[in-house]
Amino acid sequence: MNPHAVVVGAGPVGALAALLLAKSNVAVTLVERNDKLITASQASTFHPSTLDLLRTLGIELASDPDAVAVTSVQWRDNRGDIRAELDYRLLADLTNHPFRIHLDQQALLDRAAQLIAAEPAIELRAGVAAIDLNPARPSVTTLTNNGQRQIITADVIIGCDGSHSLIRQLAGIPMLVRNYPTVALRAHAHADLAALLPTQAPPPLSGLCYFRGNDDGVSALRMKTATRLIVRSANSQPDRRRVADAVANATPWKAGDLAIDRIDSYPLGRGVVDSYLSDLGSVVVVGDAAHVTSTAGGLNMNSGIHDAFAVMPALADWLHRRIDKSVVARITEARRQYLLNEVIPRSERRVRGLQDDDLHRFTTHLDDIATLAENCDAAKQFLIEASLLDTPLHDLPNETSQSRVLQVGMR
């Protein structure tokens, strides 16, 4: 009989975790409180490393008709002039996807749902919420929409239930989240921003452009039907006024010309669990349940997906008694250290001077980027790190294990 895992939460990370376990001959019960696989998150960046990993499951998001391929990153001043540009083609020898894409993550969930429906090793229980956990057994208590309770016992419980994870809390896994002094405002602009650039023959406006000027900044991420303008706010003025001021300060545009139909906001913070593994029993947390890195760069969702690809094959090997649990512990600790020492600092560097009011750091950052863009090796290294192509996946002791070392990006 194959081992059995319960995955709580069928967002992108939970759905992928279930598929990866099933590929390794683990029976999976996937518990999702919603009636279908759906997400309210607006995370929309998929990095080259993530696209490479998804391809191994037969998921090719770059071919989605709504995907916007971003082939370079630009930094522009408030006149619209380019200060620096980094071309993803520098990564062509490292990845099958020398670009990032902007696409609502629902597209990933829709594809994952098709694969789950075709996978006999996965039982999806939608409309079912996890309400209690016994980590020692281990088991979860679930509640259906019509009030029916059931206890599901398994060999391991995997919490993929988001940043407010009940599984993490009941498994006794500490996670301290520190909020940043700003929140992010996201304005949805429907005007053709490239056509509104004032220069006569501007270089094409990249799908990802950081505008800086007058000690302020706006990030412009082009989607299929709109451009998302991301602005930092200290909540000292109404959202629409703050967006208008930032656009006026940092870009060549006026907010009134951009056909902004709505503005939403989300908190910014950083936090990583003390351990992905519970001391109380066979419980593991990954994705948003294990970390929050919401500063900049679209790194948290991608890191969560990488968690699934790093941890699930090793977890399956442990369940099949091919490796010791200490190997799983090494892999999860490598993931944790990578987030603490690499991902979060990189994300924070993206918003120097915007989040900490250090104008010297703000100016220095722009100068550093301009200098970096002139050095091919430095530019390539920047893109490797921004794309998480150095993400740690496996650290297994031999080549015979089912959990092979997967070199992210290497063709």
mmCIF file with all atom_site columns, C-alpha atoms in Angstrom, residues 10-13 33-44 103-110 161-162 265-266:
data_model
loop_
_atom_site.group_PDB
_atom_site.id
_atom_site.type_symbol
_atom_site.label_atom_id
_atom_site.label_alt_id
_atom_site.label_comp_id
_atom_site.label_asym_id
_atom_site.label_entity_id
_atom_site.label_seq_id
_atom_site.pdbx_PDB_ins_code
_atom_site.Cartn_x
_atom_site.Cartn_y
_atom_site.Cartn_z
_atom_site.occupancy
_atom_site.B_iso_or_equiv
_atom_site.pdbx_formal_charge
_atom_site.auth_seq_id
_atom_site.auth_comp_id
_atom_site.auth_asym_id
_atom_site.auth_atom_id
_atom_site.pdbx_PDB_model_num
ATOM 1  C CA . ALA A 1 10  ? -5.385  23.861 -2.964  1.00 0.00 ? 10  ALA A CA 1
ATOM 2  C CA . GLY A 1 11  ? -3.881  27.148 -4.026  1.00 0.00 ? 11  GLY A CA 1
ATOM 3  C CA . PRO A 1 12  ? -0.974  27.047 -6.505  1.00 0.00 ? 12  PRO A CA 1
ATOM 4  C CA . VAL A 1 13  ? 1.465   25.561 -3.980  1.00 0.00 ? 13  VAL A CA 1
ATOM 5  C CA . ARG A 1 33  ? -12.365 25.079 1.636   1.00 0.00 ? 33  ARG A CA 1
ATOM 6  C CA . ASN A 1 34  ? -13.630 26.619 -1.612  1.00 0.00 ? 34  ASN A CA 1
ATOM 7  C CA . ASP A 1 35  ? -15.943 24.700 -3.916  1.00 0.00 ? 35  ASP A CA 1
ATOM 8  C CA . LYS A 1 36  ? -13.305 24.743 -6.666  1.00 0.00 ? 36  LYS A CA 1
ATOM 9  C CA . LEU A 1 37  ? -9.677  25.686 -7.173  1.00 0.00 ? 37  LEU A CA 1
ATOM 10 C CA . ILE A 1 38  ? -9.799  29.458 -7.107  1.00 0.00 ? 38  ILE A CA 1
ATOM 11 C CA . THR A 1 39  ? -7.597  32.216 -5.738  1.00 0.00 ? 39  THR A CA 1
ATOM 12 C CA . ALA A 1 40  ? -8.221  35.781 -4.658  1.00 0.00 ? 40  ALA A CA 1
ATOM 13 C CA . SER A 1 41  ? -4.523  36.583 -4.836  1.00 0.00 ? 41  SER A CA 1
ATOM 14 C CA . GLN A 1 42  ? -3.399  38.949 -7.587  1.00 0.00 ? 42  GLN A CA 1
ATOM 15 C CA . ALA A 1 43  ? 0.188   37.690 -7.615  1.00 0.00 ? 43  ALA A CA 1
ATOM 16 C CA . SER A 1 44  ? 0.998   37.548 -11.310 1.00 0.00 ? 44  SER A CA 1
ATOM 17 C CA . LEU A 1 103 ? -0.293  36.233 -15.850 1.00 0.00 ? 103 LEU A CA 1
ATOM 18 C CA . ASP A 1 104 ? -2.984  35.905 -13.210 1.00 0.00 ? 104 ASP A CA 1
ATOM 19 C CA . GLN A 1 105 ? -2.169  32.852 -11.116 1.00 0.00 ? 105 GLN A CA 1
ATOM 20 C CA . GLN A 1 106 ? -5.689  31.540 -11.700 1.00 0.00 ? 106 GLN A CA 1
ATOM 21 C CA . ALA A 1 107 ? -4.354  30.320 -15.056 1.00 0.00 ? 107 ALA A CA 1
ATOM 22 C CA . LEU A 1 108 ? -1.948  28.048 -13.184 1.00 0.00 ? 108 LEU A CA 1
ATOM 23 C CA . LEU A 1 109 ? -4.724  26.787 -10.931 1.00 0.00 ? 109 LEU A CA 1
ATOM 24 C CA . ASP A 1 110 ? -6.962  26.044 -13.915 1.00 0.00 ? 110 ASP A CA 1
ATOM 25 C CA . ASP A 1 161 ? -3.206  27.042 3.752   1.00 0.00 ? 161 ASP A CA 1
ATOM 26 C CA . GLY A 1 162 ? -1.771  30.522 3.388   1.00 0.00 ? 162 GLY A CA 1
ATOM 27 C CA . SER A 1 265 ? -3.900  47.846 -1.487  1.00 0.00 ? 265 SER A CA 1
ATOM 28 C CA . TYR A 1 266 ? -2.047  45.068 0.293   1.00 0.00 ? 266 TYR A CA 1
#
